[in-house]
Short mmCIF file of C-alpha atoms in Angstrom, two decimals:
data_model
loop_
_atom_site.label_atom_id
_atom_site.label_comp_id
_atom_site.label_asym_id
_atom_site.label_seq_id
_atom_site.Cartn_x
_atom_site.Cartn_y
_atom_site.Cartn_z
CA MET A 29 -18.22 68.96 -75.51
CA THR A 30 -21.24 68.84 -73.24
CA GLU A 31 -21.35 69.34 -69.64
CA GLU A 32 -22.09 65.54 -69.05
CA GLU A 33 -19.20 64.36 -70.96
CA GLY A 34 -16.50 66.15 -69.65
CA PHE A 35 -12.94 65.90 -71.38
CA GLU A 36 -12.01 62.99 -73.39
CA GLY A 37 -9.65 60.80 -71.31
CA HIS A 38 -10.25 62.50 -68.27
CA GLY A 39 -12.98 60.53 -66.56
CA LYS A 40 -16.67 61.03 -65.83
CA HIS A 41 -18.11 63.91 -63.81
CA THR A 42 -20.02 62.55 -61.11
CA ARG A 43 -22.45 65.50 -60.80
CA HIS A 44 -23.83 67.77 -63.55
CA GLY A 45 -21.46 70.55 -62.62
CA ALA A 46 -20.78 73.88 -64.55
CA HIS A 47 -18.50 74.31 -67.52
CA GLU A 48 -14.86 74.06 -66.79
CA GLY A 49 -13.45 77.48 -66.17
CA HIS A 50 -16.84 79.16 -65.17
CA GLY A 51 -16.00 78.49 -61.46
CA THR A 52 -19.56 77.39 -60.77
CA PRO A 53 -19.86 75.50 -57.38
CA ALA A 54 -21.24 72.02 -57.59
CA SER A 55 -24.61 70.93 -56.41
CA ASP A 56 -23.10 70.44 -52.85
CA GLY A 57 -22.56 74.23 -52.60
CA GLY A 58 -18.76 73.89 -51.87
CA THR A 59 -15.70 75.20 -53.61
CA ALA A 60 -13.01 72.66 -54.60
CA ALA A 61 -9.93 72.81 -52.00
CA GLY A 62 -7.47 75.03 -53.05
CA HIS A 63 -9.47 76.92 -56.04
CA ARG A 64 -10.57 80.58 -55.86
CA ARG A 65 -12.94 82.30 -58.15
CA ALA A 66 -11.64 84.49 -60.90
CA PRO A 67 -12.00 88.08 -60.20
CA ASP A 68 -14.58 90.09 -62.14
CA GLY A 69 -13.28 91.34 -65.56
CA ALA A 70 -10.73 88.67 -65.60
CA ALA A 71 -10.59 86.72 -68.72
CA ARG A 72 -11.69 83.08 -68.45
CA ARG A 73 -9.84 80.32 -70.22
CA GLN A 74 -12.41 78.24 -72.51
CA PRO A 75 -11.48 74.52 -73.16
CA GLY A 76 -9.04 74.14 -76.24
CA ASN A 77 -8.72 77.89 -76.61
CA ASP A 78 -5.04 79.10 -75.80
CA ALA A 79 -5.35 82.41 -77.46
CA GLN A 80 -7.12 84.08 -74.40
CA GLY A 81 -3.93 82.92 -72.20
CA PRO A 82 -3.72 81.51 -68.68
CA ALA A 83 -6.22 82.68 -66.10
CA GLU A 84 -5.03 85.09 -63.60
CA PRO A 85 -3.32 83.40 -60.57
CA GLY A 86 -4.85 83.74 -57.33
CA PRO A 87 -3.13 83.46 -53.86
CA PRO A 88 -1.50 79.76 -53.14
CA ALA A 89 -3.88 77.39 -51.03
CA SER A 90 -3.19 77.16 -47.57
CA ASP A 91 -2.37 73.48 -47.44
CA GLY A 92 0.35 73.70 -49.94
CA THR A 93 -1.20 72.00 -52.79
CA ASP A 94 -1.62 73.54 -56.36
CA ARG A 95 -4.27 76.27 -56.33
CA ASN A 96 -6.07 74.51 -59.01
CA GLY A 97 -6.61 71.76 -56.89
CA GLY A 98 -5.91 67.84 -56.75
CA MET A 99 -3.87 66.01 -58.94
CA ASP A 100 -3.55 67.16 -62.78
CA GLY A 101 -6.48 65.47 -64.37
CA HIS A 102 -5.55 61.81 -63.84
CA GLY A 103 -6.53 59.49 -61.14
CA ASP A 104 -9.33 59.89 -58.17
CA SER A 105 -10.03 63.51 -58.08
CA ASP A 106 -12.87 65.51 -56.38
CA THR A 107 -12.92 68.10 -58.78
CA ALA A 108 -14.51 68.48 -62.02
CA GLY A 109 -13.28 71.42 -64.17
CA ASN A 110 -11.74 74.47 -62.41
CA GLY A 111 -14.21 74.79 -59.53
CA ALA A 112 -16.93 71.66 -59.34
CA THR A 113 -16.91 69.51 -56.66
CA GLY A 114 -17.28 65.90 -57.46
CA ARG A 115 -15.47 62.89 -58.27
CA SER A 116 -13.65 61.81 -61.68
CA GLU A 117 -12.66 58.56 -62.21
CA GLY A 118 -8.75 58.24 -63.69
CA PRO A 119 -7.19 55.68 -65.67
CA GLY A 120 -7.23 53.30 -63.01
CA ASP A 121 -3.62 52.15 -63.79
CA GLY A 122 -2.12 54.07 -61.02
CA ARG A 123 0.31 55.88 -63.56
CA PRO A 124 1.25 59.49 -62.75
CA ALA A 125 -0.39 62.39 -64.62
CA ASP A 126 0.80 63.36 -68.11
CA PRO A 127 3.52 66.16 -67.65
CA GLY A 128 1.42 68.10 -70.47
CA THR A 129 -1.78 68.39 -68.56
CA GLY A 130 -2.36 71.52 -66.79
CA GLY A 131 -2.72 72.19 -63.31
CA ASP A 132 -6.32 72.41 -63.31
CA GLY A 133 -7.17 68.91 -65.07
CA ALA A 134 -8.04 70.49 -68.67
CA ALA A 135 -6.61 68.39 -71.81
CA PRO A 136 -4.14 70.36 -73.71
CA GLY A 137 -5.85 72.66 -76.52
CA PRO A 138 -5.35 72.69 -80.39
CA GLY A 139 -3.05 75.34 -79.71
CA GLY A 140 -0.59 73.37 -77.60
CA PRO A 141 -0.15 72.43 -74.01
CA VAL A 142 -1.84 74.38 -71.35
CA THR A 143 0.56 76.46 -69.25
CA GLY A 144 0.57 76.08 -65.41
CA ALA A 145 -1.12 78.55 -62.96
CA ASP A 146 2.10 80.43 -62.13
CA GLY A 147 3.55 80.65 -65.70
CA PRO A 148 4.43 78.69 -68.57
CA GLY A 149 5.98 75.23 -67.87
CA GLY A 150 4.25 75.15 -64.53
CA ALA A 151 7.17 76.54 -62.66
CA GLY A 152 6.51 77.17 -59.03
CA ARG A 153 3.80 74.33 -58.62
CA ALA A 154 3.75 72.66 -55.19
CA PRO A 155 5.53 69.15 -55.17
CA ARG A 156 3.35 66.26 -56.21
CA ILE A 157 4.49 64.20 -52.88
CA PRO A 158 2.82 65.87 -49.91
CA THR A 159 5.09 67.33 -47.46
CA PRO A 160 5.18 65.95 -43.82
CA ARG A 161 2.71 67.21 -41.41
CA SER A 162 3.84 69.55 -38.97
CA SER A 163 4.24 69.05 -35.37
CA VAL A 164 2.11 70.25 -32.76
CA GLU A 165 5.08 72.21 -31.16
CA ASP A 166 5.71 74.09 -34.54
CA SER A 167 1.96 74.90 -35.07
CA GLY A 168 1.77 77.46 -32.46
CA MET A 169 -1.07 75.76 -30.76
CA PRO A 170 -1.39 75.26 -27.11
CA LEU A 171 0.26 72.01 -25.84
CA PRO A 172 -2.08 69.69 -23.83
CA ASP A 173 -1.25 69.49 -20.11
CA PRO A 174 0.93 66.60 -19.08
CA SER A 175 -0.60 63.91 -16.93
CA PRO A 176 0.37 64.22 -13.32
CA LEU A 177 2.68 61.84 -12.20
CA THR A 178 1.31 59.49 -9.75
CA ALA A 179 3.14 58.16 -6.90
CA PRO A 180 3.04 54.28 -6.39
CA PRO A 181 0.55 53.22 -3.94
CA ALA A 182 1.64 53.27 -0.42
CA SER A 183 1.66 49.72 1.40
CA PRO A 184 -0.78 49.39 3.94
CA PRO A 185 0.16 49.96 7.62
CA PRO A 186 0.81 46.97 9.60
CA PRO A 187 -2.34 45.55 11.45
CA VAL A 188 -2.88 46.55 15.04
CA LEU A 189 -2.70 43.37 17.04
CA GLU A 190 -2.68 43.20 20.77
CA HIS A 191 0.48 42.15 22.68
CA ARG A 192 -0.66 38.70 23.57
CA VAL A 193 -1.70 37.83 19.93
CA LEU A 194 1.85 39.24 19.02
CA LYS A 195 3.64 37.06 21.40
CA SER A 196 1.60 34.02 20.29
CA LEU A 197 2.82 34.64 16.51
CA LEU A 198 6.56 34.61 17.67
CA GLY A 199 6.90 30.68 17.22
CA ALA A 200 5.42 30.98 13.72
CA TRP A 201 7.27 33.95 12.97
CA ALA A 202 10.62 32.00 13.72
CA LEU A 203 9.67 29.26 11.41
CA ALA A 204 8.74 31.77 8.54
CA ALA A 205 5.18 30.68 8.76
CA CYS A 206 3.36 34.15 9.14
CA SER A 207 1.64 36.09 6.44
CA SER A 208 3.14 39.23 5.19
CA GLU A 209 0.77 41.34 7.18
CA GLU A 210 1.53 39.26 10.49
CA THR A 211 4.99 39.34 9.52
CA ALA A 212 5.12 43.21 9.27
CA ALA A 213 3.25 43.48 12.78
CA VAL A 214 5.45 41.25 14.53
CA GLU A 215 8.57 42.84 13.39
CA ALA A 216 7.38 46.21 14.10
CA HIS A 217 6.38 45.15 17.67
CA LEU A 218 9.86 43.42 18.20
CA GLY A 219 11.50 47.10 18.02
CA ASP A 220 9.44 48.09 20.67
CA CYS A 221 9.10 45.26 23.10
CA GLY A 222 12.34 43.97 24.62
CA PRO A 223 11.21 40.73 26.09
CA CYS A 224 9.26 39.67 22.75
CA ALA A 225 12.57 40.56 20.91
CA ASP A 226 14.65 38.16 23.51
CA GLU A 227 12.13 35.55 23.04
CA ALA A 228 12.37 35.85 19.20
CA ARG A 229 15.99 35.70 19.16
CA ARG A 230 15.84 32.29 21.17
CA LEU A 231 13.25 30.84 19.01
CA ARG A 232 15.25 31.64 15.82
CA GLN A 233 18.21 29.93 17.62
CA ALA A 234 16.33 26.99 18.31
CA VAL A 235 14.96 26.71 14.35
CA GLY A 236 18.80 26.80 13.56
CA LEU A 237 19.29 23.70 15.83
CA LEU A 238 16.67 21.88 13.97
CA GLN A 239 17.94 22.34 10.68
CA ARG A 240 21.65 21.25 11.18
CA PRO A 241 23.53 20.99 8.19
CA GLU A 242 25.21 17.80 9.24
CA SER A 243 24.82 14.20 7.91
CA LEU A 244 21.58 12.72 9.61
CA ASP A 245 23.21 9.32 9.63
CA LEU A 246 22.94 8.01 13.08
CA ASP A 247 26.29 7.35 15.06
CA PRO A 248 27.50 3.75 14.64
CA ALA A 249 27.97 3.83 18.45
CA LEU A 250 24.55 5.01 19.41
CA ARG A 251 22.94 1.48 19.43
CA THR A 252 25.80 0.40 21.66
CA ARG A 253 25.30 3.26 24.23
CA VAL A 254 21.63 2.86 24.34
CA LEU A 255 21.89 -0.69 25.24
CA GLN A 256 24.55 -0.18 27.70
CA SER A 257 22.39 2.52 29.23
CA CYS A 258 19.46 0.13 29.56
CA LEU A 259 21.60 -2.58 30.89
CA ASP A 260 23.33 -0.59 33.37
CA ARG A 261 19.70 0.23 34.77
CA ARG A 262 17.88 -3.37 34.30
CA PRO A 263 20.29 -6.22 33.54
CA PRO A 264 18.58 -8.81 31.16
CA ARG A 265 17.35 -12.04 32.22
CA ILE A 266 19.15 -13.62 29.60
CA PRO A 267 22.30 -11.64 28.78
CA VAL A 268 24.30 -12.08 25.53
CA PRO A 269 27.86 -13.45 26.45
CA ASP A 270 30.78 -10.97 25.62
CA TRP A 271 32.01 -13.04 22.89
CA VAL A 272 28.91 -13.01 21.14
CA ALA A 273 28.30 -9.46 21.41
CA PRO A 274 30.55 -8.30 18.31
CA PHE A 275 28.56 -10.59 16.11
CA ASP A 276 25.14 -9.10 17.41
CA ALA A 277 26.27 -5.62 16.83
CA GLU A 278 27.77 -6.09 13.80
CA ALA A 279 24.67 -7.99 12.27
CA ALA A 280 22.40 -5.32 13.69
CA ARG A 281 24.51 -2.54 11.95
CA LEU A 282 24.48 -4.55 8.53
CA ASP A 283 20.74 -5.03 8.91
CA ALA A 284 20.05 -1.49 9.17
CA LEU A 285 22.09 -0.76 6.20
CA LEU A 286 20.11 -3.20 4.14
CA GLN A 287 16.82 -1.80 5.64
CA ASP A 288 17.50 1.54 3.79
CA ILE A 289 18.82 0.44 0.56
CA GLY A 290 16.16 0.28 -2.63
CA ASP A 291 15.51 -2.44 -4.71
CA SER A 292 17.68 -1.69 -7.70
CA GLU A 293 20.68 -1.29 -5.25
CA TRP A 294 20.47 -5.01 -4.15
CA HIS A 295 21.77 -5.65 -7.76
CA ALA A 296 24.63 -3.48 -7.47
CA PRO A 297 27.82 -5.32 -8.46
CA VAL A 298 30.32 -5.83 -5.10
CA ARG A 299 33.70 -7.71 -5.79
CA LEU A 300 34.53 -9.98 -3.12
CA ARG A 301 38.31 -9.81 -2.60
CA TRP A 302 40.81 -11.92 -0.60
CA PHE A 303 44.37 -13.03 -0.77
CA ASP A 304 45.19 -16.60 -1.56
CA GLY A 305 48.47 -17.09 -0.31
CA THR A 306 50.54 -15.61 -3.51
CA GLY A 307 48.39 -12.91 -4.80
CA PRO A 308 45.33 -10.97 -4.38
CA THR A 309 42.09 -12.66 -6.11
CA SER A 310 38.60 -11.54 -6.43
CA ARG A 311 34.86 -12.85 -7.21
CA ARG A 312 32.42 -10.79 -8.77
CA THR A 313 28.65 -10.90 -7.36
CA THR A 314 25.91 -8.33 -6.33
CA VAL A 315 24.73 -7.21 -2.85
CA ALA A 316 22.27 -9.75 -2.56
CA GLY A 317 24.79 -12.25 -3.54
CA VAL A 318 27.22 -11.04 -0.72
CA ILE A 319 24.23 -11.67 1.75
CA ALA A 320 23.84 -15.19 0.20
CA HIS A 321 27.37 -15.62 1.11
CA LEU A 322 27.07 -14.64 4.71
CA LEU A 323 24.18 -16.68 4.96
CA SER A 324 26.14 -19.86 3.77
CA VAL A 325 29.29 -19.20 5.86
CA ASP A 326 27.40 -18.58 8.85
CA GLY A 327 25.68 -21.76 8.29
CA LEU A 328 28.65 -23.76 9.44
CA VAL A 329 28.14 -22.37 12.96
CA ALA A 330 24.60 -23.06 12.71
CA VAL A 331 25.29 -26.53 11.96
CA ALA A 332 27.87 -26.97 14.78
CA LEU A 333 25.01 -25.76 17.25
CA GLY A 334 22.28 -28.14 15.66
CA LEU A 335 20.27 -25.72 13.94
CA ASP A 336 19.12 -25.83 10.28
CA ASP A 337 21.49 -25.62 7.51
CA PRO A 338 20.68 -22.91 5.31
CA LEU A 339 21.94 -24.80 2.09
CA GLY A 340 19.26 -27.40 2.51
CA ASP A 341 19.66 -30.47 0.44
CA ALA A 342 22.05 -28.75 -1.67
CA THR A 343 25.08 -30.58 -2.86
CA VAL A 344 28.40 -29.33 -1.46
CA ASP A 345 31.57 -30.05 -2.97
CA GLU A 346 33.77 -28.99 -0.18
CA GLY A 347 32.92 -27.59 3.28
CA THR A 348 35.22 -24.73 2.74
CA PRO A 349 33.31 -21.22 2.96
CA GLU A 350 33.91 -20.80 -0.95
CA GLY A 351 32.73 -24.43 -1.60
CA ARG A 352 29.48 -23.57 0.38
CA THR A 353 28.79 -20.22 -0.93
CA GLU A 354 29.42 -21.70 -4.74
CA ALA A 355 26.70 -24.31 -4.07
CA TYR A 356 24.47 -21.96 -2.55
CA TRP A 357 24.43 -19.62 -5.87
CA ARG A 358 24.11 -22.84 -8.30
CA ALA A 359 21.31 -24.05 -6.16
CA SER A 360 19.30 -20.66 -6.58
CA HIS A 361 17.06 -20.93 -9.83
CA PHE A 362 17.61 -17.12 -10.07
CA PRO A 363 20.15 -14.68 -8.87
CA PRO A 364 19.69 -13.57 -5.17
CA THR A 365 17.39 -10.84 -4.52
CA ARG A 366 16.52 -8.69 -1.53
CA SER A 367 14.43 -11.76 -0.28
CA VAL A 368 17.80 -13.40 0.85
CA ARG A 369 17.65 -10.63 3.66
CA GLY A 370 15.01 -12.68 5.49
CA PRO A 371 16.50 -15.79 5.96
CA TRP A 372 20.07 -14.34 6.80
CA ARG A 373 18.50 -12.14 9.58
CA GLU A 374 16.56 -15.11 11.02
CA GLN A 375 19.64 -17.18 11.15
CA SER A 376 21.72 -14.58 12.73
CA HIS A 377 19.03 -13.89 15.68
CA ASN A 378 18.84 -17.72 15.98
CA LEU A 379 22.56 -18.04 16.82
CA VAL A 380 22.49 -15.24 19.16
CA ARG A 381 19.23 -16.50 20.83
CA THR A 382 20.78 -20.17 21.07
CA LEU A 383 24.08 -18.93 22.52
CA SER A 384 22.76 -16.54 24.86
CA PHE A 385 20.24 -19.42 26.35
CA THR A 386 23.13 -21.78 26.68
CA GLY A 387 25.15 -19.42 28.26
CA GLY A 388 28.17 -20.56 25.99
CA ASP A 389 27.68 -23.94 27.72
CA THR A 390 27.55 -25.91 24.40
CA GLY A 391 30.58 -28.31 24.93
CA THR A 392 32.66 -26.04 23.47
CA PRO A 393 32.17 -27.63 20.00
CA THR A 394 34.95 -26.72 17.02
CA VAL A 395 33.46 -25.28 14.08
CA SER A 396 35.00 -26.91 11.01
CA TYR A 397 36.01 -24.48 8.12
CA GLY A 398 37.22 -27.18 5.76
CA GLY A 399 41.10 -27.26 6.06
CA PHE A 400 41.00 -25.98 9.65
CA GLY A 401 38.73 -25.48 12.54
CA LEU A 402 37.86 -22.95 15.17
CA SER A 403 36.69 -22.98 18.55
CA LEU A 404 33.02 -21.64 19.06
CA GLN A 405 34.06 -18.37 20.79
CA ASP A 406 36.64 -17.72 17.67
CA ALA A 407 34.12 -18.66 15.16
CA MET A 408 31.57 -16.25 16.62
CA LEU A 409 34.40 -13.45 16.35
CA ASP A 410 35.33 -14.50 12.87
CA ARG A 411 31.86 -14.38 11.78
CA ALA A 412 31.60 -10.62 13.27
CA PHE A 413 34.72 -9.61 11.46
CA GLU A 414 33.43 -11.07 8.22
CA CYS A 415 29.90 -9.43 8.49
CA TRP A 416 31.77 -6.12 9.07
CA VAL A 417 34.33 -6.18 6.11
CA HIS A 418 31.35 -7.37 3.78
CA ALA A 419 28.96 -4.68 5.16
CA GLU A 420 31.73 -2.15 4.21
CA ASP A 421 32.01 -3.93 0.59
CA ILE A 422 28.31 -3.56 0.19
CA ALA A 423 28.28 0.26 1.38
CA ASN A 424 31.24 1.07 -0.95
CA ALA A 425 29.23 -0.46 -3.85
CA ILE A 426 26.49 1.74 -3.04
CA ASP A 427 28.26 4.71 -1.92
CA TYR A 428 27.05 4.91 1.53
CA PRO A 429 29.34 5.95 4.49
CA TYR A 430 30.20 2.97 7.14
CA GLU A 431 32.14 3.16 9.87
CA PRO A 432 34.41 0.59 11.95
CA PRO A 433 33.20 -1.40 14.72
CA ALA A 434 33.22 -0.23 18.19
CA PRO A 435 36.66 0.21 19.91
CA ARG A 436 36.28 -2.91 22.17
CA HIS A 437 34.72 -5.20 19.52
CA LEU A 438 37.47 -3.97 17.15
CA ASN A 439 40.05 -5.11 20.01
CA SER A 440 38.53 -8.51 19.98
CA MET A 441 38.92 -9.04 16.19
CA ILE A 442 42.41 -7.97 16.05
CA ASP A 443 43.23 -10.44 19.05
CA LEU A 444 42.00 -13.03 17.04
CA GLY A 445 44.04 -12.30 13.96
CA ALA A 446 47.14 -11.68 16.14
CA ARG A 447 46.36 -15.40 17.83
CA LEU A 448 46.14 -16.90 14.16
CA LEU A 449 49.41 -15.65 13.10
CA PRO A 450 52.09 -18.05 14.34
CA ALA A 451 49.69 -21.33 13.08
CA MET A 452 49.56 -19.30 9.51
CA LEU A 453 53.48 -18.65 9.49
CA ALA A 454 54.06 -22.21 10.15
CA THR A 455 51.83 -23.08 7.02
CA ARG A 456 53.11 -20.88 4.90
CA ARG A 457 56.55 -22.30 5.87
CA GLN A 458 55.64 -25.70 4.94
CA ALA A 459 54.20 -24.60 1.76
CA GLY A 460 57.54 -23.03 1.07
CA LEU A 461 55.87 -19.52 0.81
CA ALA A 462 58.06 -18.24 3.92
CA ALA A 463 61.70 -18.01 4.79
CA PRO A 464 62.65 -21.08 6.94
CA GLY A 465 63.50 -20.55 10.88
CA ARG A 466 67.18 -19.79 11.72
CA THR A 467 67.41 -23.26 13.37
CA ARG A 468 66.99 -26.64 11.58
CA HIS A 469 64.09 -27.73 13.61
CA LEU A 470 60.90 -25.86 15.28
CA VAL A 471 61.45 -24.57 18.63
CA PRO A 472 59.98 -27.11 20.77
CA ALA A 473 56.45 -26.30 22.41
CA GLY A 474 56.89 -24.09 25.65
CA GLU A 475 60.21 -22.90 24.60
CA PRO A 476 61.00 -18.98 24.11
CA GLY A 477 61.77 -18.47 20.30
CA ARG A 478 62.31 -15.34 18.06
CA THR A 479 59.39 -13.04 18.51
CA LEU A 480 57.96 -10.03 16.66
CA ARG A 481 56.13 -7.06 18.58
CA LEU A 482 53.01 -6.14 16.64
CA GLU A 483 51.86 -2.67 17.84
CA ILE A 484 48.17 -1.65 16.71
CA GLU A 485 47.49 2.05 16.97
CA GLY A 486 44.12 3.77 17.14
CA SER A 487 40.82 2.50 18.69
CA GLY A 488 40.93 -0.92 19.74
CA GLY A 489 44.69 -0.92 19.59
CA GLY A 490 47.34 -2.64 21.78
CA GLU A 491 50.39 -4.67 21.60
CA TRP A 492 51.13 -8.29 21.06
CA LEU A 493 54.09 -10.75 20.74
CA ILE A 494 53.86 -13.10 17.74
CA ALA A 495 56.22 -16.12 17.92
CA LEU A 496 57.77 -16.77 14.67
CA ASP A 497 59.57 -19.93 14.98
CA SER A 498 56.85 -22.33 15.97
CA PRO A 499 52.89 -22.22 16.66
CA GLY A 500 53.96 -23.87 20.29
CA ALA A 501 56.75 -21.52 21.06
CA VAL A 502 56.59 -18.96 23.76
CA ALA A 503 56.66 -15.24 22.60
CA SER A 504 59.29 -13.52 24.75
CA ALA A 505 60.37 -9.84 24.64
CA GLU A 506 63.77 -10.90 25.32
CA HIS A 507 64.13 -12.77 21.89
CA GLU A 508 62.16 -9.88 20.24
CA VAL A 509 63.77 -9.54 16.53
CA ALA A 510 61.32 -7.02 14.64
CA HIS A 511 58.80 -4.40 15.81
CA VAL A 512 55.65 -3.52 13.31
CA ALA A 513 53.32 -0.69 14.05
CA LEU A 514 49.90 -0.58 12.05
CA ASP A 515 46.77 1.13 12.46
CA GLY A 516 43.85 -1.01 13.65
CA VAL A 517 41.62 -0.59 10.76
CA GLU A 518 44.40 -1.15 8.39
CA PHE A 519 45.50 -4.27 10.03
CA CYS A 520 41.95 -5.52 9.83
CA ARG A 521 41.48 -4.76 6.16
CA LEU A 522 45.12 -6.34 5.56
CA ALA A 523 43.97 -9.63 7.20
CA ALA A 524 40.79 -9.32 4.86
CA GLY A 525 42.90 -9.45 1.93
CA HIS A 526 41.68 -5.88 0.94
CA VAL A 527 45.23 -4.27 1.17
CA PRO A 528 48.18 -6.04 -0.52
CA PRO A 529 50.84 -6.75 1.88
CA GLN A 530 53.52 -4.96 0.12
CA GLU A 531 51.12 -1.75 0.35
CA ALA A 532 50.38 -2.00 4.01
CA ALA A 533 51.10 1.22 5.84
CA ALA A 534 53.29 -0.36 8.56
CA GLY A 535 56.43 1.18 10.68
CA GLN A 536 59.02 -1.27 10.57
CA VAL A 537 62.32 -1.94 12.54
CA GLY A 538 64.26 -4.95 12.91
CA ASP A 539 64.34 -8.16 10.81
CA ARG A 540 63.07 -7.34 7.19
CA GLU A 541 62.38 -11.04 6.54
CA ALA A 542 60.65 -11.70 9.38
CA ILE A 543 58.29 -8.35 9.06
CA ARG A 544 57.70 -9.51 5.44
CA ASP A 545 56.56 -13.07 6.82
CA VAL A 546 54.36 -11.53 9.32
CA LEU A 547 52.42 -9.08 6.86
CA PHE A 548 52.13 -12.00 4.04
CA ALA A 549 50.76 -14.35 6.84
CA ALA A 550 48.27 -11.66 8.11
CA ALA A 551 46.99 -11.31 4.55
CA SER A 552 46.91 -14.75 3.91
CA LEU A 553 44.27 -15.25 7.03
CA SER A 554 41.66 -13.96 4.52
CA ARG A 555 39.44 -16.09 2.30
CA MET A 556 36.16 -15.81 0.10
#
């Protein structure tokens, strides 16, 4: 075998190195890693000649590998033979070396397998898998110095500002509008300056008053108090009559509510409720439909005063509030929208303006409600009462708080309901819906008869004596047979048909039948 061919099956020498076993270094002048030259006089093993025996073992390599170097002749190796430095190309299939191959990369000779460097069978050879690298601590080498721990950068000191500048910043500091540097400077100054600390405390308290957690809704009585205060200082040239003031106030409150709601809330469902004499009934509509209902029924008063009828040329089957409302709804080509607020608002102003200019001297016309009539003064109280009741219906539909009327206006509405009770009792008795009187004939007009005492508690309350036997009878405390106590708002809701008479929270003493008749009569005052 020549030097250029190498051993069969063990790759090709990359350089013209010396024959294996001669120990001649390769052309780069270095010896292979882990190989040593055999000492002088020692036998050198020739390829294919096992008679000479193994080469004299040398000291182990420092890196823990076989002293003959590299792998066992297969794969990539930087040795050619026993000492030449170079690169040999192995089989290329990644298979491990043949166990019969010698540790120095030589093929087995004719006499049998080549023994390992440390004895027959390769006993004592280093493991094929490299051992883990030793840590720096185990090597005895000095450890690097740890990097010193750096402290976090100190925050810059607050800027030094003059006293007048710091004092001018107190307002912005109370509102949390200062920068971080200014805040630090102000707070450092407050610890040293007593007057500035007192002023800062007062400013913080003022800021707390600006952010009150209470509701921002205006007090319902605010408008009345402001107007009353203004009128006390400067009386109006054209005063509003006292019996028109409740309608003026309730229309203004409802108009303020309508101003705050959005477009979609005008179509929120509302159910109009009332008591038809035998039981509760209702009609479904929208917020805009409720305003159209008020516009139609307020038109009864407008027609009595000679103003334009909001229904125009619409055909009205009957002149009752329900008939006029249905006629207005039918005449509308589309369901009512927020545009109905303008005509209702203008009509309300015209009513108040007309009655204020005439001073109530309009010949005391009677306002016809179809089956019955009311005087102009009572009709305006009735319209104020219905305006409040339906405004509460709208507020409940859109989940908005709404307060009862002012006490003096509420008292006027309760007084109207109490005065209408004897006539309603007689109407229900004629229809067979109330118990007949104790006598066969009605009490003559002007004569005292059985009486019920109606006590209204709360704001706007008072006491009223209700004649039970005849509308023309005189109520007398000497002929009192029953006593009923109700809250003022509860009585108004009963009269509006929003509370069934059986469920009215009333204190009762005396004739139970008379009390029942009065409660049902109060509920029968309601209408659409």
